[in-house]
């Protein structure tokens, strides 16, 4: 398993912010590889065994396409695809699905049959394929028109040690020096209120309206746990007793949120702060861009954030 030291990770993150997205024609010619070759290099050098049934891999486009530039992002939204094209990139590496479901199929999901979700599937109880959806159609058309290649890299990136998503989130908050005993998900920071912590998260992560908080805003916290991405209840149960606040991406409301709310109601000085799945994963995908440069020297690679999808009413 490949390990990144804190210094190596910080170097990658700093380079991502400073490096221009450009290359000379000579560099482009010497570095020309196909999208499939990049995928093969990723799977060979990711540092963990590549799973045959993973969600990761080629999701749209032709693997034989010669790369003109690579963009990493937490979510390959239409806006990100448009920015990638304007920047001259034709390969997009996304942490989350491009086509709105875990399967990342380029067509709308089939509807359940009228007999109900629990009824056995029979020809009479299964609806025909759904009609074409204008949003799927438009996004597919854009991908095809510009000969884009979309690759998902989530599961295996998260499996690297130390966790690059947690390291990225901590570095975005300038918490590197507060890391606890080499644990990429634990930080003991100078004491501050939950309210102040939320303000710092909003500023440093450029969060819009997606932040939600369980806990008293005036509670003082110091021990911080990071759970970027989507967090199951088991992770919250394991972490919350040992920290004052969890900063997570997203959770199921009826699981971790209600558990945290009951902890607070019982007198626990705790907080659960949800910044949103996309926002929580952008820093890690920014570092991913720098890692990809080591796999394809000379290929222009940069990170384009999808940004917080939410806004908050006044």
XYZ file of C-alpha atoms in Angstrom, residues 6 167-179 187 189-190 204-205:
19
model
C 2.415 14.869 5.313
C -5.563 15.062 4.425
C -6.883 17.385 1.746
C -9.658 18.658 3.993
C -7.228 19.216 6.868
C -4.754 21.053 4.654
C -7.522 23.301 3.339
C -8.152 24.240 6.977
C -4.404 24.709 7.718
C -4.582 22.001 10.384
C -1.561 19.939 9.309
C 0.425 20.727 12.461
C -2.460 19.644 14.665
C -2.689 16.085 13.342
C -6.800 16.929 14.751
C -6.783 22.370 17.242
C -6.736 25.454 19.508
C -11.646 28.066 3.837
C -13.775 25.579 1.903
